[in-house]
XYZ file of C-alpha atoms in Angstrom:
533
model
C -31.503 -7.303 -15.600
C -30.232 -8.602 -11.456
C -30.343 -5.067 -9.991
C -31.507 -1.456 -11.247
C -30.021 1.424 -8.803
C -32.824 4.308 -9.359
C -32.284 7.586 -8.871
C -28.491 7.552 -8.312
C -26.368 10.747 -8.919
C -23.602 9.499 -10.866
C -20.205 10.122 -10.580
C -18.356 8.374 -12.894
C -15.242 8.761 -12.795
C -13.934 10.955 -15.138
C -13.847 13.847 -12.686
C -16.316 15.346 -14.920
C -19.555 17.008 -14.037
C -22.106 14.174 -12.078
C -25.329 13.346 -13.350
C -29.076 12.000 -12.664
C -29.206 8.076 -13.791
C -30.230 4.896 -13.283
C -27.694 1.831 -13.571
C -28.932 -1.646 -14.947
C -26.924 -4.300 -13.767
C -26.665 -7.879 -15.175
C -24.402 -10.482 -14.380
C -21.821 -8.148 -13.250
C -21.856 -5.802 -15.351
C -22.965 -2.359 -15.978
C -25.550 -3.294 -18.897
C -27.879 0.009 -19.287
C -27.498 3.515 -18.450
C -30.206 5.087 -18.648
C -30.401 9.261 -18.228
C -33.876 11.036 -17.217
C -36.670 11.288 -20.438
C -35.153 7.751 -21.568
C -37.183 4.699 -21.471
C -37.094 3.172 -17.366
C -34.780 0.073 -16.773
C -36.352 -2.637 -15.439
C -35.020 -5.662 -13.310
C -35.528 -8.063 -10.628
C -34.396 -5.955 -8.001
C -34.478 -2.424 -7.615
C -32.731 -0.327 -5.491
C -33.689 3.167 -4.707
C -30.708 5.040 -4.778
C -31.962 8.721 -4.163
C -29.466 10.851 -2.229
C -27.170 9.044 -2.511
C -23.623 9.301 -5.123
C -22.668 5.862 -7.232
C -18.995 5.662 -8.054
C -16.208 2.845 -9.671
C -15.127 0.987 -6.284
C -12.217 2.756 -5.369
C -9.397 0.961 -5.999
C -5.968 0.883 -3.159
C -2.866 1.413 -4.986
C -0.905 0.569 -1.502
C -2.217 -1.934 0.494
C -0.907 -4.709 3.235
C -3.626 -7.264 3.286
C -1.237 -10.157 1.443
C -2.464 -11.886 4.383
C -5.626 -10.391 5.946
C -7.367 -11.267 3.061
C -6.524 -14.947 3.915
C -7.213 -14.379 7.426
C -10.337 -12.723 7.753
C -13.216 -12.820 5.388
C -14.908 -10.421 6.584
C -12.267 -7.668 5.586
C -14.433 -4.496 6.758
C -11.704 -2.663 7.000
C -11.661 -2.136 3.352
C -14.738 -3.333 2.419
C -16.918 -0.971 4.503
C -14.703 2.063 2.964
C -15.900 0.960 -0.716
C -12.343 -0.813 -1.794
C -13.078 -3.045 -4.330
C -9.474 -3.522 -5.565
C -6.431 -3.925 -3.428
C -2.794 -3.986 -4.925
C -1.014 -5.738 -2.598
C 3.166 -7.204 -2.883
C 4.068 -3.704 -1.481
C 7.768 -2.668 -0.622
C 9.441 -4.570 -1.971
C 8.548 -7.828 0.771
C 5.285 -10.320 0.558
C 4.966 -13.712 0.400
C 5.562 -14.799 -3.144
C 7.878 -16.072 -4.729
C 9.590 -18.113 -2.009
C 10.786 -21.369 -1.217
C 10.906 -22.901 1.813
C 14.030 -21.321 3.867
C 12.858 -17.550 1.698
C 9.339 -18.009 3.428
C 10.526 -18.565 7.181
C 12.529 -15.808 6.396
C 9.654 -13.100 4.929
C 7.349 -14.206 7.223
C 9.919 -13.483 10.156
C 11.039 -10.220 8.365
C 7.421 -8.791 8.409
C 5.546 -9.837 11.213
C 4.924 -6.290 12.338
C 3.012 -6.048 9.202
C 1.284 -8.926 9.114
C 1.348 -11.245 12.049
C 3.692 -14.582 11.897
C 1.220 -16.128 9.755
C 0.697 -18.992 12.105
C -2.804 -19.206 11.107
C -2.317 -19.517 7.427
C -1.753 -22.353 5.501
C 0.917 -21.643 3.276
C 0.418 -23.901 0.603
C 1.797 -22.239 -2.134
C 5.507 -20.975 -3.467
C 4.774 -18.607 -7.224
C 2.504 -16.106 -7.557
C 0.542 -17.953 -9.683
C 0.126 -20.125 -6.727
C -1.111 -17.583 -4.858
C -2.995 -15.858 -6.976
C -4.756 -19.052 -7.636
C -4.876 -19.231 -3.649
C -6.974 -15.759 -4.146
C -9.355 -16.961 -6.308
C -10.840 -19.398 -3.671
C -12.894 -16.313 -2.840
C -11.897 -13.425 -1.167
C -13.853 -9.920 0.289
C -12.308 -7.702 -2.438
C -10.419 -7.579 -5.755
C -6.790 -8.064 -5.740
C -3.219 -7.682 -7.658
C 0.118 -8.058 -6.837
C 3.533 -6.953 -7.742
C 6.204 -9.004 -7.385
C 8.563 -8.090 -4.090
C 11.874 -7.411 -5.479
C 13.215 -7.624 -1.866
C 11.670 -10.929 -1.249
C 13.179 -11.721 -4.927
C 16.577 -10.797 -3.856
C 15.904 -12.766 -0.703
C 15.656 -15.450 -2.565
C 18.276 -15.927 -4.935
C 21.119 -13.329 -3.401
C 20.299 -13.722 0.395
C 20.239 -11.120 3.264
C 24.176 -10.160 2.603
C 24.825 -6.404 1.375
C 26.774 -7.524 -1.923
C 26.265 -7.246 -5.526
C 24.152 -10.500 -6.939
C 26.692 -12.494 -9.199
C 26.118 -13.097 -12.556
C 24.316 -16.392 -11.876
C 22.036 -14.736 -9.293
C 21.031 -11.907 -11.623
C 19.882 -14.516 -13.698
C 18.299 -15.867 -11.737
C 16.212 -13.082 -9.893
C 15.602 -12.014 -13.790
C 13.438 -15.381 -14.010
C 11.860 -15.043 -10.874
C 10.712 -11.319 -11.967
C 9.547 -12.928 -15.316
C 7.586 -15.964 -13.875
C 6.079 -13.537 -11.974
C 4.408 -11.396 -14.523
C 3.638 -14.438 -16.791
C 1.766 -15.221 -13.746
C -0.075 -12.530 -13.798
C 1.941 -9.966 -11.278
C 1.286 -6.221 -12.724
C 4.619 -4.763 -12.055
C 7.340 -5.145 -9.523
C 7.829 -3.626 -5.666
C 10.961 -2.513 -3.629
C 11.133 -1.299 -0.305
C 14.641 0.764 -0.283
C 14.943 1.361 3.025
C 14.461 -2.377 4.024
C 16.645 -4.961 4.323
C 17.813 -7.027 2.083
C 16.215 -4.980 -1.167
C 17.767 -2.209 -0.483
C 21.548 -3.780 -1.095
C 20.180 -3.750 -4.625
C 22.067 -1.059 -6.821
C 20.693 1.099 -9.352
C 21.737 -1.484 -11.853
C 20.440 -4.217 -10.565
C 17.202 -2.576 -10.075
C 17.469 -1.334 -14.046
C 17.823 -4.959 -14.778
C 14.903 -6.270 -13.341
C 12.772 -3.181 -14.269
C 13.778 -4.288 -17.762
C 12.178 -7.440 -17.390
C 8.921 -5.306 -15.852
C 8.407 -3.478 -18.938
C 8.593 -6.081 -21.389
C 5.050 -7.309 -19.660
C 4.315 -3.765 -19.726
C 3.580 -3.371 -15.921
C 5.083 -1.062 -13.168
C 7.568 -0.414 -10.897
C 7.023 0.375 -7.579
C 9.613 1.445 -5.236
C 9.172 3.073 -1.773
C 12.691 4.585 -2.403
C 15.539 4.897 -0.657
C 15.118 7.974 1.375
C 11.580 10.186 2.232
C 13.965 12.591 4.668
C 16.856 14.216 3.878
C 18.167 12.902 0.972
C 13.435 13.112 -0.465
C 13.903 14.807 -3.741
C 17.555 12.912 -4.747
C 15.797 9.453 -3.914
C 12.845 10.372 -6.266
C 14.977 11.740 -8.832
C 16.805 8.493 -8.871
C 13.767 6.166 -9.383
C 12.634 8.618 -12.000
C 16.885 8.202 -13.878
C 16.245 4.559 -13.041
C 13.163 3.575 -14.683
C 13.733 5.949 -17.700
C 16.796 3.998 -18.604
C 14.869 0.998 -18.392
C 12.222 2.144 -20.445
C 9.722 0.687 -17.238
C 6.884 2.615 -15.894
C 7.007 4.375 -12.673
C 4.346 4.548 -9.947
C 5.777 6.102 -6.501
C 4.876 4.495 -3.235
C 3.328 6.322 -0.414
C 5.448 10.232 -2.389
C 4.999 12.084 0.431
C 7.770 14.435 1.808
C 8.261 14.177 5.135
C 10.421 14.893 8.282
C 11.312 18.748 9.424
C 14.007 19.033 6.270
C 10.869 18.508 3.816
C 8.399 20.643 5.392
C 6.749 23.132 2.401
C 9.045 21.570 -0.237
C 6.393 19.421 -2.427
C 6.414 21.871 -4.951
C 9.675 20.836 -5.782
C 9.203 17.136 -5.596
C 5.903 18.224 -8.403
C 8.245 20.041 -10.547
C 10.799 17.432 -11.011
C 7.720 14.827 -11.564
C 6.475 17.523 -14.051
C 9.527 18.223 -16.200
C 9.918 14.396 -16.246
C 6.378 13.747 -17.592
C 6.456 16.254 -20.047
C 9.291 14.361 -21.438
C 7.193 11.182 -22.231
C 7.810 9.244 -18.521
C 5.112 7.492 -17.415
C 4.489 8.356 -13.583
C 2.080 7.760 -11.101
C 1.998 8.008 -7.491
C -0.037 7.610 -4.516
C -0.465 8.887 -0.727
C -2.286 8.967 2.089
C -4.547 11.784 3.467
C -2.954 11.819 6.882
C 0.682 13.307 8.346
C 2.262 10.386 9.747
C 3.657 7.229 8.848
C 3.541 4.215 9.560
C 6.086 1.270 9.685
C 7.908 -0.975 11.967
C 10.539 -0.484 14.733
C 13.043 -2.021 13.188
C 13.238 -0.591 10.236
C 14.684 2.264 11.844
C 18.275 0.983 12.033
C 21.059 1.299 9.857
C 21.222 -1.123 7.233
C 24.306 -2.318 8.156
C 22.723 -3.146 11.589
C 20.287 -5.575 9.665
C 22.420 -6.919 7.597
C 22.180 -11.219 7.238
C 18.322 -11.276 8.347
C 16.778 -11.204 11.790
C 18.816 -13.588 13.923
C 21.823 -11.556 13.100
C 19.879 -8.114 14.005
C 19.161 -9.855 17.688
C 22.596 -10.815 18.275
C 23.736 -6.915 17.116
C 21.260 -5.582 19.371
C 22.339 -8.010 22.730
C 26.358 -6.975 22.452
C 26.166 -3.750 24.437
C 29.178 -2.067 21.881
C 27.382 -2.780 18.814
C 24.267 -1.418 20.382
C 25.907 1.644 21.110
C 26.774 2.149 17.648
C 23.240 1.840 16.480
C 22.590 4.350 19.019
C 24.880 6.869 17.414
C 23.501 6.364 13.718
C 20.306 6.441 14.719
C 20.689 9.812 16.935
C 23.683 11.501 15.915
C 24.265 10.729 12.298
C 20.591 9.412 11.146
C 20.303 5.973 9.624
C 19.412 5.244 6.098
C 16.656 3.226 8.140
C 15.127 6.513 9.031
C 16.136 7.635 5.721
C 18.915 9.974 6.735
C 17.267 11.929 9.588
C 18.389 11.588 13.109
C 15.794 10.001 15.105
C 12.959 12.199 17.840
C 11.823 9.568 19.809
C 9.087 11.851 21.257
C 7.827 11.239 17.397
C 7.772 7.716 17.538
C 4.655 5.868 18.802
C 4.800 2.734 19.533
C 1.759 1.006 17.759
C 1.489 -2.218 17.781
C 3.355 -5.448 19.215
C 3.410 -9.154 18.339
C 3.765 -10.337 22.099
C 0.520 -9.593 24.300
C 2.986 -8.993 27.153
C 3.960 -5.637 25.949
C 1.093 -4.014 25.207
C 1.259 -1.279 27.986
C 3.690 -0.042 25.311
C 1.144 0.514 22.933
C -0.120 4.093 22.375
C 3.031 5.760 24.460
C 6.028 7.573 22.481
C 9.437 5.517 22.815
C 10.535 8.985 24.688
C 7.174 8.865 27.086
C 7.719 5.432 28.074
C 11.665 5.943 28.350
C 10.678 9.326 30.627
C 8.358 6.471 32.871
C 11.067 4.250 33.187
C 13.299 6.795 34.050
C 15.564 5.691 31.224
C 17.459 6.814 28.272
C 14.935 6.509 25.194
C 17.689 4.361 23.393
C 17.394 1.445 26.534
C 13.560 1.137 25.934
C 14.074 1.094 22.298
C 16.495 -1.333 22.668
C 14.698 -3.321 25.145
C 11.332 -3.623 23.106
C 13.019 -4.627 19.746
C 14.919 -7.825 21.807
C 11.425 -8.317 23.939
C 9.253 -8.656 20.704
C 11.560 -10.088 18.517
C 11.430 -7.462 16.047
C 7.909 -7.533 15.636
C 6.846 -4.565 16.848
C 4.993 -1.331 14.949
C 5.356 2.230 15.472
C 3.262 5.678 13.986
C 6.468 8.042 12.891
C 5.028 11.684 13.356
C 6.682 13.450 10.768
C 4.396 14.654 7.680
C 3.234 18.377 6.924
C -0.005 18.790 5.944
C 0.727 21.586 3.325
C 2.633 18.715 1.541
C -0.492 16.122 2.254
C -2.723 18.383 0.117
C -0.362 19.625 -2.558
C 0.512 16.182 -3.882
C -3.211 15.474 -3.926
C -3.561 17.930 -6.296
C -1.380 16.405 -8.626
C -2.918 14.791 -11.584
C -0.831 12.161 -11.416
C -1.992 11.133 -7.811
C -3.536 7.890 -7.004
C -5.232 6.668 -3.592
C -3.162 4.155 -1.473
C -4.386 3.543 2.276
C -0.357 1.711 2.988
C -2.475 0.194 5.713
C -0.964 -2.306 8.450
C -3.975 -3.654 9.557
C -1.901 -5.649 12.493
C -1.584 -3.832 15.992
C -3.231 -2.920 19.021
C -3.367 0.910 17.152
C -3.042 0.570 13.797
C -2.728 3.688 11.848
C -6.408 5.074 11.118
C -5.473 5.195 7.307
C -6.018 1.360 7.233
C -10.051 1.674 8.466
C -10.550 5.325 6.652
C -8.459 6.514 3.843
C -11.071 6.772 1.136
C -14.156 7.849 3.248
C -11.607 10.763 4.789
C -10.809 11.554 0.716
C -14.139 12.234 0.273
C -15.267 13.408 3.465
C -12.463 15.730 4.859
C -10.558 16.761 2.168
C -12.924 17.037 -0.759
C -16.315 18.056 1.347
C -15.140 19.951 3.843
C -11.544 21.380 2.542
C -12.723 21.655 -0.604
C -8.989 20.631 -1.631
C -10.410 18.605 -4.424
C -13.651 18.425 -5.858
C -15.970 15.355 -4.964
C -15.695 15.048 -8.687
C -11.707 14.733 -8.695
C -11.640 12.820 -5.998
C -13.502 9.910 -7.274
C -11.189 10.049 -10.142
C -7.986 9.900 -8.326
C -9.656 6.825 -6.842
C -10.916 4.803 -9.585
C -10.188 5.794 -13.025
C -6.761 6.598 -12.529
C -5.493 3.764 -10.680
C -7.377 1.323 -12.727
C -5.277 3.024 -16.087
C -2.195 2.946 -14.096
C -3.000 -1.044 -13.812
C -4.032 -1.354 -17.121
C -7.805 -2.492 -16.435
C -10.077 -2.200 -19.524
C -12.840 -2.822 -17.963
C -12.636 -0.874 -14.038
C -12.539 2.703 -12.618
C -15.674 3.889 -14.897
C -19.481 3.740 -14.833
C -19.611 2.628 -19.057
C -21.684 0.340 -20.274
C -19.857 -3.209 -19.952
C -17.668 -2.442 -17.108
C -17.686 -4.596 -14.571
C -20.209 -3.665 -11.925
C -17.784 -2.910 -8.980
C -19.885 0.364 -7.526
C -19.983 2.128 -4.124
C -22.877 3.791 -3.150
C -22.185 6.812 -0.435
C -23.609 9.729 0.804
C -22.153 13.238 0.057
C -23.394 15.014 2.684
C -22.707 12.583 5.377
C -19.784 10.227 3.982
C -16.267 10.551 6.441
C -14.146 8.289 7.918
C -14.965 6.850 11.519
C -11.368 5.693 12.270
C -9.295 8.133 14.314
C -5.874 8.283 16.240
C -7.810 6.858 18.980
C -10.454 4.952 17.921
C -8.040 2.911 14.607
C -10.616 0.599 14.257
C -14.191 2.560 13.907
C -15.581 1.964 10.277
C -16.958 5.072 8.426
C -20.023 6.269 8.062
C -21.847 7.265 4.783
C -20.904 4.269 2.888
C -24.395 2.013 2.684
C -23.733 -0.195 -0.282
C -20.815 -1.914 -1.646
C -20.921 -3.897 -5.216
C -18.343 -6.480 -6.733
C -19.251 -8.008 -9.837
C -22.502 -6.647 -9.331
C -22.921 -8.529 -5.881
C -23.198 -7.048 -2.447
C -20.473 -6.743 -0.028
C -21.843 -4.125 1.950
C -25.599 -3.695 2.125
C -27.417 -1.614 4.387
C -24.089 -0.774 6.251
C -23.579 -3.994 7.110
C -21.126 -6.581 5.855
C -22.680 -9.320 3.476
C -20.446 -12.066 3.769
C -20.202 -12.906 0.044
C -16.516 -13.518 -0.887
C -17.290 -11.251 -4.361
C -13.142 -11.104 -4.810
C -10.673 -12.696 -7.011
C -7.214 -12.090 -7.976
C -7.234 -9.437 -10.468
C -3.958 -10.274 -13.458
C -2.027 -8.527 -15.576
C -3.000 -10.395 -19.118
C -0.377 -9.134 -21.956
C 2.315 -10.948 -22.809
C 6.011 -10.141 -23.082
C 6.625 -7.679 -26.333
């Protein structure tokens, strides 16, 4: 055998009972397990294991590195907190597929979550493309659904109409290229322009098309305030009559409307899986959000891409009426709430020249200017062309743990890694699973929350061979330490890499050893492999 881990305390994720073992590993795989009183694995390397747990490499159901991963090898970020898998394509916007005019466009639309992308080279148009693109080598595991706004992009444009017949077609064929390619399901981002000028049957249509490949939609729906439980209840109608899968982005209930009502969002998930629906979900273990500036308008503000947005926001009338939807009636941008600007950190921005912003509340630095919180709003969106990143401070913890609870419930960090102060999810949502609200909370058990980690997420992607410890899985492991294991990133500190996490495994290599980041590029594009039925 390459590697023997002695003496690990196994938790394999089946949220089942641990156990003594040690884990032969040969090329890549889990090969041997062997339990105490059986004959002793041997190999060419061992590794002494003692104290510490071995689990699947937890897999992130909601992730933003379409372009980190690209960027920077080194990926610690995720790597350091034992992701092995990343599912990125999220909300409905990434980078794939595109032609030329479609990826000025994306890149332009989502530069607060991922830079401008002037350092990549974007040398491909499917997502076979850049999948292949992936498989160059990469820090961790990754799949992708297909962005149905991006989709739309493409073949409708940034307009609020319906698609004509010829365009339904058409984004139809994009969504099926797609998952021949090897896409595992589809995205939407519902508050965000242009995918959320999709209707219901539009969205039926290409969620059609999803399920004949057998993979997933996922839609970060089309309100999380005050219209919550409607929105979900929609997506659950929706994919039901289209016979599709459902996994729901980031279900958390949020905003003052929402506070103590996830039991109801759970019941309505319950009655529709004891029906025969197929539903997933993931979250975060923290109370805010996390998202850009500018997706806090009205649609209707955003409406033809963002060159029109600029020119609404300069003409001081139309401005005004932004104002008044976004405090007085509450945009569908900020799904239906009117906004609290003393909620609304400003986190990150794409020109260097506004970064005294960073870290202040739009209503702290309006209160410094001596200005209406509106007029710095205004003022940063034009300044940064649209680029800019805020923290929304709106969740309720009771709601945090009681969808973790769920069975259902999958890990996602939703992680922006962009910013001057990034959301500490993006640098700490597994190790803070673990760590805070397994160890300490006791919410879950360190049992069940391994599972929601790895073996659930890897059968909501359809992996036959991830999320376990079984002989001939693939040897994606993470070692950590139970007693110790938490995440480093805070509020303050975004960036700080947890603690308690010494080894890292892909394909039975090391990412992380010692602590310390390898430098092997152990990743590859991970693809959904059935066929249309």
């Amino acid at each position: 055998m390459d590697l023997v881990i002695r003496n690990a305390h196994v938790i394999d994720g089946t949220a089942t009972p641990s156990y003594p073992a040690d884990l032969g590993l040969t090329d890549g795989r889990i090969s041997a397990i062997a339990h105490p009183g059986e004959p002793r694995l041997t190999a060419n390397r061992t590794l002494d294991a003692h104290g510490l747990a071995v689990a699947p490499g937890f897999i992130d159901m909601h992730a933003h590195s379409d372009l980190a991963l690209l960027r920077d090898p080194d990926h610690s970020a995720k790597a350091a907190q034992g992701v092995t898998l990343e599912v990125l394509g999220q909300d409905g916007l990434s980078y794939a597929p595109v032609d030329d005019r479609t990826l000025d466009e994306v890149r332009r639309a989502i530069t607060g979550w991922n830079g401008d992308g002037a350092d990549i080279d974007f040398d491909w148009r499917t997502v076979g493309e850049y999948l292949d693109r992936l498989d160059r080598g990469i820090a961790v595991n990754a799949a992708y659904l297909i962005p149905q706004g991006t989709v739309r992009m493409y073949a409708v444009g940034w307009d609020d109409r319906p698609a004509t017949p010829q365009q339904m077609d058409h984004m139809r064929q994009l969504v099926a290229e797609g998952m021949e390619d090897g896409a595992v399901g589809m995205s939407s981002g519902l508050t965000y322009t242009p995918g959320m000028y999709a209707p219901d049957s539009e969205l039926t249509e290409l969620c059609r098309v999803v399920a004949r490949y057998d993979g997933y939609y996922c839609p970060h729906h089309r309100s999380y305030g005050a219209g919550a439980l409607e929105a979900y209840e929609e997506m659950v109608r929706l994919t039901g009559d289209a016979g599709c899968a459902l996994h729901l982005a980031h279900a958390t209930m949020n905003f003052g409307v929402n506070k103590g009502r996830a039991p109801e969002l759970l019941a309505l998930l319950d009655r529709a899986l004891a029906g025969g629906a197929d539903i997933t979900l993931d979250t975060y273990p923290y109370t805010p959000g996390c998202t850009t500036l500018v997706a806090l308008l009205p649609s209707w503000a955003s409406e033809g891409g963002p060159e029109a947005i600029l020119a609404r926001l300069r003409d001081d009338d139309t401005a005004e009426r932004i104002r008044h939807h976004l405090e007085v009636v509450g945009a569908d941008g900020c799904h239906g709430v009117p906004v609290d600007w003393a909620t609304i950190e400003i986190s990150g921005v794409s020109d260097p020249g506004l970064a005294g912003c960073v870290g202040k509340t739009v209503a702290g630095a309006a209160a410094q200017r001596g200005e209406a919180p509106w007029v710095t709003a205004r003022r940063l969106l034009i300044e940064d062309g649209l680029g800019s990143t805020i923290l929304q401070h709106v969740g309720h913890e009771e709601n945090v743990r009681a969808i973790m609870r769920h069975p259902a419930h999958t890990g996602g960090s939703d992680g922006i890694l962009q910013g001057h102060k990034p959301h500490p999810r993006a640098y700490g949502t597994f190790p803070h699973y673990l760590g805070r609200y397994a160890r300490e909370l006791g919410v879950l058990s360190l049992e069940e929350a391994v599972a929601h980690l790895t073996s659930r997420p890897a059968a909501r992607l359809r992996l036959p061979d991830r999320g376990l410890i079984r002989e001939g899985y693939r040897a994606d492991l993470v070692l950590f330490d139970p007693d110790t294991v938490a995440a480093g990133a805070t509020f303050d500190a975004p960036r700080t890499l947890p603690v308690g996490i010494p080894h890292v495994l892909i394909d039975g290599k090391f990412v992380i050893e010692d602590g310390r980041r390898t430098g092997v590029l152990a990743g590859r594009s991970v693809r959904r492999t059935r066929g249309a039925r």
